[in-house]
Amino acid sequence: MTRVAVFPGSFDPITYGHLDVIGRAASVFERVVVAVLVNPRKSPVLREEDRIEAIREAVGDDVGLARAWLRLSDVHWLASHWGPRTDALEKALIYARRAGHKRYERWILGTLATSLLFGPTPMEKAIERCEETLALDENDPVLEARVLNVVAAAKGAVGRFDEGREDYRRGRAILEDLGHRLLPALGTLAGGSLELYAGNLDAAEAELRWGCDSLEEVGEKASLSTVAALLGRVLYAQGRYEDAERYVDLSDSAAQREDAFSQAILGGTRAKILARRGSLEEAEALARETVTVAEQTDALEMHGDALMDLAEVLRLADRSDEAAAAVTEAVARYARKGHEVSRARAEAWLQTAPS
């Protein structure tokens, strides 16, 4: 038997039988992953997953299957295809449980919670699944904290602000007691979102600013791009446009071009800033490009937010009818996601918009 690490730095090495057959299957799969990393905007040929599953089923390697579906979920994550990512994680969870691999199972459960939050799964269903995970006797404080962060943001999206704040505080306290710094900084995306949904912009700013400072300190750029972009959105909502632009620039400098999540947030805010400066054509072009970026994903909240940013640009250009049409589309996206707070705000915008 040969021992190989299935998740360097995170999990113990796993003993594989039939390594030659499994290795060939893994090699096929890795080529798919590499192809996506090289050209993330091009849809990968993902049917290689079927070949991998068939080979691994033949040798009964449940851990290998869990690993394969995890890697496939990463392909979908790069493209912000959260629904397919959720499906891949659900399969990975089945095989991890069948193998009795607790460390894989716990990692998958935490990652699955995030996928449910950002993807097309309705918010109430995401909350339900998170609470089912929290009810498991996993004895894993990091998993508990990760899921508490997700459920906090999801509860904020449906207007359960006090419950969400309590969950967020519990999750952050767990991580701080364990001596973590990076994970609480990453978690400010949830805390900041929750306070933004609640309309508490000062609290949202405080959370996200601490997150940005902490992430810059440790040099973690991938998450910094998203946290900084959201802080830019909060500062714009406060009317602090120069401050907002500074964080949009910070996000832009840290974000990868393929990071649709960050690009959609920073692009929408930058477009609104440009419109306020009178660069209306440039602002509209950027806002529409941002809508296109969002629509290439299945993140319904992102769709709605990009449309609301476009509506703001059109409103500033005195094109109220077109702005109202964009907001009407946003309402539909928020409704599909079950994002009740954003849906209600968009509907209120339509009721108060000039006819």
CSV table of C-alpha atoms in Angstrom, one decimal:
chain,number,residue,atom,x,y,z
A,1,MET,CA,0.0,0.0,0.0
A,2,THR,CA,1.2,3.5,-0.8
A,3,ARG,CA,0.3,6.6,1.3
A,4,VAL,CA,-0.6,9.8,-0.5
A,5,ALA,CA,-1.9,13.2,0.8
A,6,VAL,CA,-5.4,13.9,-0.5
A,7,PHE,CA,-5.5,17.5,0.8
A,8,PRO,CA,-2.1,18.8,1.5
A,9,GLY,CA,-2.0,20.9,4.7
A,10,SER,CA,-5.5,20.1,5.7
A,11,PHE,CA,-6.0,16.3,6.1
A,12,ASP,CA,-4.0,13.3,7.1
A,13,PRO,CA,-2.6,11.1,4.3
A,14,ILE,CA,-4.9,8.3,3.2
A,15,THR,CA,-3.9,4.8,2.3
A,16,TYR,CA,-5.0,3.8,-1.2
A,17,GLY,CA,-5.3,0.5,-2.8
A,18,HIS,CA,-5.2,0.0,-6.5
A,19,LEU,CA,-3.2,3.2,-6.7
A,20,ASP,CA,-2.2,2.7,-10.3
A,21,VAL,CA,-5.9,2.7,-11.5
A,22,ILE,CA,-6.9,5.5,-9.2
A,23,GLY,CA,-3.9,7.6,-10.1
A,24,ARG,CA,-4.8,7.4,-13.8
A,25,ALA,CA,-8.3,8.5,-12.9
A,26,ALA,CA,-7.1,11.4,-10.8
A,27,SER,CA,-4.8,12.5,-13.6
A,28,VAL,CA,-7.7,12.8,-16.0
A,29,PHE,CA,-9.6,14.8,-13.5
A,30,GLU,CA,-6.6,17.1,-12.7
A,31,ARG,CA,-6.4,18.0,-16.3
A,32,VAL,CA,-9.9,19.3,-16.2
A,33,VAL,CA,-9.1,21.4,-13.2
A,34,VAL,CA,-6.0,22.8,-14.7
A,35,ALA,CA,-7.8,23.6,-17.9
A,36,VAL,CA,-10.3,25.7,-15.9
A,37,LEU,CA,-7.5,27.5,-14.0
A,38,VAL,CA,-5.9,28.4,-17.3
A,39,ASN,CA,-9.0,29.6,-18.9
A,40,PRO,CA,-11.8,30.0,-16.3
A,41,ARG,CA,-14.2,31.8,-18.6
A,42,LYS,CA,-14.4,28.9,-21.0
A,43,SER,CA,-16.9,26.2,-20.0
A,44,PRO,CA,-14.9,23.0,-19.2
A,45,VAL,CA,-15.8,19.6,-20.4
A,46,LEU,CA,-16.9,18.1,-17.1
A,47,ARG,CA,-18.0,14.7,-18.3
A,48,GLU,CA,-14.6,13.4,-17.2
A,49,GLU,CA,-16.3,13.2,-13.8
A,50,ASP,CA,-18.3,10.2,-15.1
A,51,ARG,CA,-15.1,8.3,-16.1
A,52,ILE,CA,-13.5,9.0,-12.7
A,53,GLU,CA,-16.6,7.8,-10.9
A,54,ALA,CA,-16.8,4.6,-13.0
A,55,ILE,CA,-13.2,3.7,-12.3
A,56,ARG,CA,-13.3,4.5,-8.7
A,57,GLU,CA,-16.6,2.6,-8.2
A,58,ALA,CA,-15.0,-0.4,-9.8
A,59,VAL,CA,-12.2,-0.5,-7.2
A,60,GLY,CA,-14.5,0.7,-4.3
A,61,ASP,CA,-12.5,3.8,-3.4
A,62,ASP,CA,-15.0,6.0,-1.6
A,63,VAL,CA,-12.3,8.4,-0.3
A,64,GLY,CA,-11.1,8.8,-3.9
A,65,LEU,CA,-14.6,9.6,-5.0
A,66,ALA,CA,-15.1,12.1,-2.2
A,67,ARG,CA,-11.8,13.8,-3.3
A,68,ALA,CA,-12.9,13.8,-7.0
A,69,TRP,CA,-16.2,15.4,-6.3
A,70,LEU,CA,-14.6,18.0,-4.0
A,71,ARG,CA,-12.2,18.9,-6.8
A,72,LEU,CA,-15.1,19.2,-9.3
A,73,SER,CA,-16.8,21.5,-6.8
A,74,ASP,CA,-13.8,23.7,-7.0
A,75,VAL,CA,-14.2,24.0,-10.8
A,76,HIS,CA,-17.7,25.2,-10.3
A,77,TRP,CA,-16.6,27.6,-7.5
A,78,LEU,CA,-14.2,29.3,-9.9
A,79,ALA,CA,-17.1,30.1,-12.2
A,80,SER,CA,-19.5,31.0,-9.4
A,81,HIS,CA,-21.8,28.2,-10.5
A,82,TRP,CA,-23.1,27.5,-7.0
A,83,GLY,CA,-25.9,25.1,-7.9
A,84,PRO,CA,-23.6,22.6,-9.7
A,85,ARG,CA,-21.1,23.1,-6.9
A,86,THR,CA,-23.7,22.2,-4.3
A,87,ASP,CA,-24.6,19.1,-6.3
A,88,ALA,CA,-20.9,18.1,-6.4
A,89,LEU,CA,-20.5,18.7,-2.7
A,90,GLU,CA,-23.6,16.6,-1.9
A,91,LYS,CA,-22.0,13.7,-3.8
A,92,ALA,CA,-18.7,14.2,-2.1
A,93,LEU,CA,-20.5,14.1,1.3
A,94,ILE,CA,-22.2,10.8,0.4
A,95,TYR,CA,-18.8,9.1,-0.3
A,96,ALA,CA,-17.0,10.7,2.6
A,97,ARG,CA,-19.7,9.4,5.0
A,98,ARG,CA,-19.6,6.0,3.3
A,99,ALA,CA,-15.9,5.9,3.8
A,100,GLY,CA,-16.2,7.1,7.4
A,101,HIS,CA,-13.8,9.9,6.7
A,102,LYS,CA,-14.8,12.4,9.3
A,103,ARG,CA,-12.4,15.2,8.4
A,104,TYR,CA,-13.6,15.2,4.8
A,105,GLU,CA,-17.2,15.1,6.0
A,106,ARG,CA,-16.7,18.1,8.2
A,107,TRP,CA,-14.9,20.1,5.6
A,108,ILE,CA,-17.6,19.4,3.0
A,109,LEU,CA,-20.4,20.3,5.4
A,110,GLY,CA,-18.9,23.8,6.0
A,111,THR,CA,-18.2,24.3,2.3
A,112,LEU,CA,-21.7,23.2,1.5
A,113,ALA,CA,-23.2,25.8,3.8
A,114,THR,CA,-21.4,28.6,1.9
A,115,SER,CA,-22.5,27.2,-1.4
A,116,LEU,CA,-26.2,27.1,-0.3
A,117,LEU,CA,-25.9,30.7,0.8
A,118,PHE,CA,-24.5,32.1,-2.4
A,119,GLY,CA,-26.3,29.9,-4.9
A,120,PRO,CA,-29.9,29.6,-6.1
A,121,THR,CA,-31.1,27.6,-3.1
A,122,PRO,CA,-33.8,29.7,-1.3
A,123,MET,CA,-32.6,31.4,1.8
A,124,GLU,CA,-35.0,29.6,4.2
A,125,LYS,CA,-33.8,26.3,2.8
A,126,ALA,CA,-30.2,27.3,3.3
A,127,ILE,CA,-31.0,28.2,6.9
A,128,GLU,CA,-32.7,24.8,7.4
A,129,ARG,CA,-29.8,22.9,6.1
A,130,CYS,CA,-27.3,24.9,8.2
A,131,GLU,CA,-29.4,24.3,11.3
A,132,GLU,CA,-29.4,20.6,10.5
A,133,THR,CA,-25.6,20.7,10.3
A,134,LEU,CA,-25.4,22.6,13.6
A,135,ALA,CA,-27.6,19.9,15.2
A,136,LEU,CA,-25.1,17.2,14.3
A,137,ASP,CA,-22.8,15.9,17.1
A,138,GLU,CA,-19.6,16.6,15.1
A,139,ASN,CA,-17.5,18.0,18.0
A,140,ASP,CA,-15.8,20.4,15.6
A,141,PRO,CA,-15.7,24.0,16.7
A,142,VAL,CA,-14.3,25.3,13.4
A,143,LEU,CA,-17.2,23.7,11.5
A,144,GLU,CA,-19.7,25.1,14.0
A,145,ALA,CA,-18.2,28.6,13.6
A,146,ARG,CA,-18.2,28.4,9.8
A,147,VAL,CA,-21.8,27.4,9.6
A,148,LEU,CA,-22.9,29.9,12.2
A,149,ASN,CA,-21.3,32.6,10.0
A,150,VAL,CA,-23.3,31.4,7.0
A,151,VAL,CA,-26.6,31.1,8.9
A,152,ALA,CA,-26.1,34.6,10.3
A,153,ALA,CA,-25.9,36.1,6.9
A,154,ALA,CA,-28.9,34.0,5.6
A,155,LYS,CA,-31.0,35.1,8.6
A,156,GLY,CA,-30.1,38.7,7.9
A,157,ALA,CA,-31.3,38.3,4.3
A,158,VAL,CA,-34.8,37.3,5.6
A,159,GLY,CA,-35.0,40.0,8.2
A,160,ARG,CA,-34.1,37.9,11.3
A,161,PHE,CA,-31.5,40.4,12.3
A,162,ASP,CA,-31.2,39.7,16.1
A,163,GLU,CA,-31.0,36.0,15.6
A,164,GLY,CA,-28.4,36.5,12.9
A,165,ARG,CA,-26.3,38.8,15.2
A,166,GLU,CA,-26.4,36.2,18.0
A,167,ASP,CA,-25.2,33.4,15.6
A,168,TYR,CA,-22.5,35.7,14.2
A,169,ARG,CA,-21.2,36.6,17.7
A,170,ARG,CA,-21.2,32.9,18.7
A,171,GLY,CA,-19.2,31.9,15.6
A,172,ARG,CA,-16.7,34.7,16.0
A,173,ALA,CA,-16.2,34.0,19.7
A,174,ILE,CA,-15.5,30.3,19.0
A,175,LEU,CA,-12.7,31.2,16.5
A,176,GLU,CA,-11.2,33.9,18.7
A,177,ASP,CA,-11.1,31.4,21.7
A,178,LEU,CA,-9.2,29.0,19.4
A,179,GLY,CA,-6.7,31.7,18.6
A,180,HIS,CA,-7.7,32.2,14.9
A,181,ARG,CA,-7.2,35.5,13.2
A,182,LEU,CA,-7.7,34.7,9.5
A,183,LEU,CA,-11.1,33.0,9.9
A,184,PRO,CA,-12.7,35.8,11.9
A,185,ALA,CA,-11.4,38.2,9.3
A,186,LEU,CA,-13.0,36.1,6.5
A,187,GLY,CA,-16.2,36.0,8.6
A,188,THR,CA,-16.6,39.7,8.5
A,189,LEU,CA,-18.1,39.2,5.0
A,190,ALA,CA,-21.1,37.6,6.8
A,191,GLY,CA,-21.2,40.1,9.6
A,192,GLY,CA,-20.9,43.1,7.3
A,193,SER,CA,-23.6,41.7,5.0
A,194,LEU,CA,-25.9,41.1,7.9
A,195,GLU,CA,-25.6,44.7,9.1
A,196,LEU,CA,-25.9,46.0,5.6
A,197,TYR,CA,-29.2,44.1,5.2
A,198,ALA,CA,-30.3,45.6,8.5
A,199,GLY,CA,-29.5,49.1,7.3
A,200,ASN,CA,-26.9,49.5,10.1
A,201,LEU,CA,-24.2,51.0,7.9
A,202,ASP,CA,-21.9,52.1,10.7
A,203,ALA,CA,-21.8,48.6,12.1
A,204,ALA,CA,-21.3,47.1,8.6
A,205,GLU,CA,-18.4,49.5,8.0
A,206,ALA,CA,-16.8,48.6,11.3
A,207,GLU,CA,-16.9,44.9,10.6
A,208,LEU,CA,-15.7,45.1,7.1
A,209,ARG,CA,-12.9,47.6,7.9
A,210,TRP,CA,-11.5,45.3,10.6
A,211,GLY,CA,-11.7,42.4,8.1
A,212,CYS,CA,-9.8,44.4,5.4
A,213,ASP,CA,-7.1,45.5,7.8
A,214,SER,CA,-6.7,41.9,9.1
A,215,LEU,CA,-6.5,40.4,5.7
A,216,GLU,CA,-4.1,43.0,4.5
A,217,GLU,CA,-1.9,42.3,7.5
A,218,VAL,CA,-1.7,38.6,6.7
A,219,GLY,CA,-1.5,39.1,2.9
A,220,GLU,CA,-4.6,37.2,2.1
A,221,LYS,CA,-5.7,38.8,-1.2
A,222,ALA,CA,-8.4,36.4,-2.5
A,223,SER,CA,-10.8,37.2,0.3
A,224,LEU,CA,-9.6,40.8,0.7
A,225,SER,CA,-10.9,41.5,-2.8
A,226,THR,CA,-14.5,40.6,-1.8
A,227,VAL,CA,-14.4,42.2,1.7
A,228,ALA,CA,-13.0,45.4,0.3
A,229,ALA,CA,-15.5,45.5,-2.5
A,230,LEU,CA,-18.4,45.1,0.0
A,231,LEU,CA,-16.9,47.8,2.2
A,232,GLY,CA,-16.8,50.1,-0.9
A,233,ARG,CA,-20.5,49.4,-1.4
A,234,VAL,CA,-21.3,50.3,2.3
A,235,LEU,CA,-19.3,53.5,2.0
A,236,TYR,CA,-21.1,54.4,-1.2
A,237,ALA,CA,-24.4,53.9,0.6
A,238,GLN,CA,-23.2,56.3,3.3
A,239,GLY,CA,-22.5,59.0,0.6
A,240,ARG,CA,-18.7,58.8,1.1
A,241,TYR,CA,-17.8,58.4,-2.5
A,242,GLU,CA,-14.1,59.1,-2.3
A,243,ASP,CA,-13.7,56.6,0.5
A,244,ALA,CA,-15.8,54.1,-1.5
A,245,GLU,CA,-13.5,54.5,-4.5
A,246,ARG,CA,-10.4,53.8,-2.4
A,247,TYR,CA,-11.8,50.4,-1.4
A,248,VAL,CA,-13.0,49.7,-4.8
A,249,ASP,CA,-9.5,50.3,-6.0
A,250,LEU,CA,-8.1,48.0,-3.3
A,251,SER,CA,-10.5,45.3,-4.3
A,252,ASP,CA,-9.6,45.7,-7.9
A,253,SER,CA,-5.9,45.4,-7.2
A,254,ALA,CA,-6.5,42.2,-5.2
A,255,ALA,CA,-9.1,40.5,-7.3
A,256,GLN,CA,-8.4,38.1,-10.1
A,257,ARG,CA,-10.1,38.9,-13.4
A,258,GLU,CA,-12.0,35.6,-13.1
A,259,ASP,CA,-13.4,36.4,-9.6
A,260,ALA,CA,-17.0,37.1,-10.7
A,261,PHE,CA,-18.1,37.6,-7.1
A,262,SER,CA,-15.7,40.5,-6.4
A,263,GLN,CA,-15.8,41.9,-9.9
A,264,ALA,CA,-19.6,42.2,-9.8
A,265,ILE,CA,-19.6,44.1,-6.5
A,266,LEU,CA,-16.7,46.5,-7.3
A,267,GLY,CA,-17.9,47.0,-10.9
A,268,GLY,CA,-21.3,48.1,-9.8
A,269,THR,CA,-20.0,50.5,-7.2
A,270,ARG,CA,-17.4,52.0,-9.6
A,271,ALA,CA,-20.1,52.5,-12.2
A,272,LYS,CA,-22.2,54.5,-9.7
A,273,ILE,CA,-19.3,56.6,-8.7
A,274,LEU,CA,-18.6,57.4,-12.4
A,275,ALA,CA,-22.2,58.3,-12.9
A,276,ARG,CA,-22.1,60.8,-10.0
A,277,ARG,CA,-19.1,62.4,-11.6
A,278,GLY,CA,-21.0,62.9,-14.8
A,279,SER,CA,-19.3,60.1,-16.8
A,280,LEU,CA,-22.6,58.6,-17.7
A,281,GLU,CA,-21.7,56.7,-20.8
A,282,GLU,CA,-18.7,55.1,-19.2
A,283,ALA,CA,-20.8,54.4,-16.1
A,284,GLU,CA,-23.6,52.7,-18.0
A,285,ALA,CA,-21.2,50.6,-20.1
A,286,LEU,CA,-19.5,49.3,-16.9
A,287,ALA,CA,-22.8,48.7,-15.1
A,288,ARG,CA,-24.1,46.7,-18.0
A,289,GLU,CA,-20.9,44.7,-18.2
A,290,THR,CA,-21.3,44.0,-14.5
A,291,VAL,CA,-24.8,42.7,-15.0
A,292,THR,CA,-23.4,40.4,-17.7
A,293,VAL,CA,-20.7,39.1,-15.4
A,294,ALA,CA,-23.4,38.4,-12.7
A,295,GLU,CA,-25.7,36.7,-15.1
A,296,GLN,CA,-23.0,34.2,-16.1
A,297,THR,CA,-23.3,32.9,-12.6
A,298,ASP,CA,-26.2,31.4,-10.8
A,299,ALA,CA,-25.8,33.7,-7.8
A,300,LEU,CA,-29.3,35.3,-7.7
A,301,GLU,CA,-28.5,37.9,-5.1
A,302,MET,CA,-25.5,39.0,-7.2
A,303,HIS,CA,-27.9,39.3,-10.2
A,304,GLY,CA,-30.3,41.5,-8.3
A,305,ASP,CA,-27.5,43.7,-6.8
A,306,ALA,CA,-26.0,44.2,-10.3
A,307,LEU,CA,-29.3,45.2,-11.7
A,308,MET,CA,-29.9,47.6,-8.8
A,309,ASP,CA,-26.5,49.2,-9.5
A,310,LEU,CA,-27.5,49.6,-13.1
A,311,ALA,CA,-30.7,51.2,-12.0
A,312,GLU,CA,-28.9,53.7,-9.9
A,313,VAL,CA,-26.7,54.7,-12.9
A,314,LEU,CA,-29.8,55.1,-15.1
A,315,ARG,CA,-31.6,57.1,-12.5
A,316,LEU,CA,-28.6,59.5,-12.3
A,317,ALA,CA,-28.9,59.8,-16.0
A,318,ASP,CA,-32.6,60.8,-15.7
A,319,ARG,CA,-33.7,57.6,-17.5
A,320,SER,CA,-36.3,56.6,-14.9
A,321,ASP,CA,-38.3,54.2,-17.0
A,322,GLU,CA,-35.2,52.1,-17.9
A,323,ALA,CA,-34.1,52.3,-14.2
A,324,ALA,CA,-37.5,50.9,-13.1
A,325,ALA,CA,-37.3,48.1,-15.6
A,326,ALA,CA,-33.9,47.1,-14.1
A,327,VAL,CA,-35.3,47.2,-10.6
A,328,THR,CA,-38.3,45.1,-11.7
A,329,GLU,CA,-35.9,42.4,-12.9
A,330,ALA,CA,-34.0,42.7,-9.6
A,331,VAL,CA,-37.2,42.0,-7.7
A,332,ALA,CA,-37.7,38.8,-9.6
A,333,ARG,CA,-34.1,37.6,-8.8
A,334,TYR,CA,-34.4,38.4,-5.1
A,335,ALA,CA,-37.8,36.7,-5.0
A,336,ARG,CA,-36.4,33.5,-6.5
A,337,LYS,CA,-33.6,33.5,-3.9
A,338,GLY,CA,-36.0,34.3,-1.1
A,339,HIS,CA,-33.9,37.3,-0.2
A,340,GLU,CA,-36.8,39.1,1.5
A,341,VAL,CA,-34.9,42.2,2.7
A,342,SER,CA,-33.5,43.1,-0.8
A,343,ARG,CA,-36.8,42.2,-2.5
A,344,ALA,CA,-38.7,44.6,-0.2
A,345,ARG,CA,-36.2,47.4,-0.7
A,346,ALA,CA,-36.4,47.0,-4.5
A,347,GLU,CA,-40.2,47.0,-4.4
A,348,ALA,CA,-40.1,50.2,-2.2
A,349,TRP,CA,-37.8,51.8,-4.8
A,350,LEU,CA,-40.5,51.1,-7.5
A,351,GLN,CA,-43.2,52.6,-5.3
A,352,THR,CA,-41.4,55.8,-4.7
A,353,ALA,CA,-39.8,56.2,-8.2
A,354,PRO,CA,-41.0,59.2,-10.3
A,355,SER,CA,-43.5,58.1,-12.9
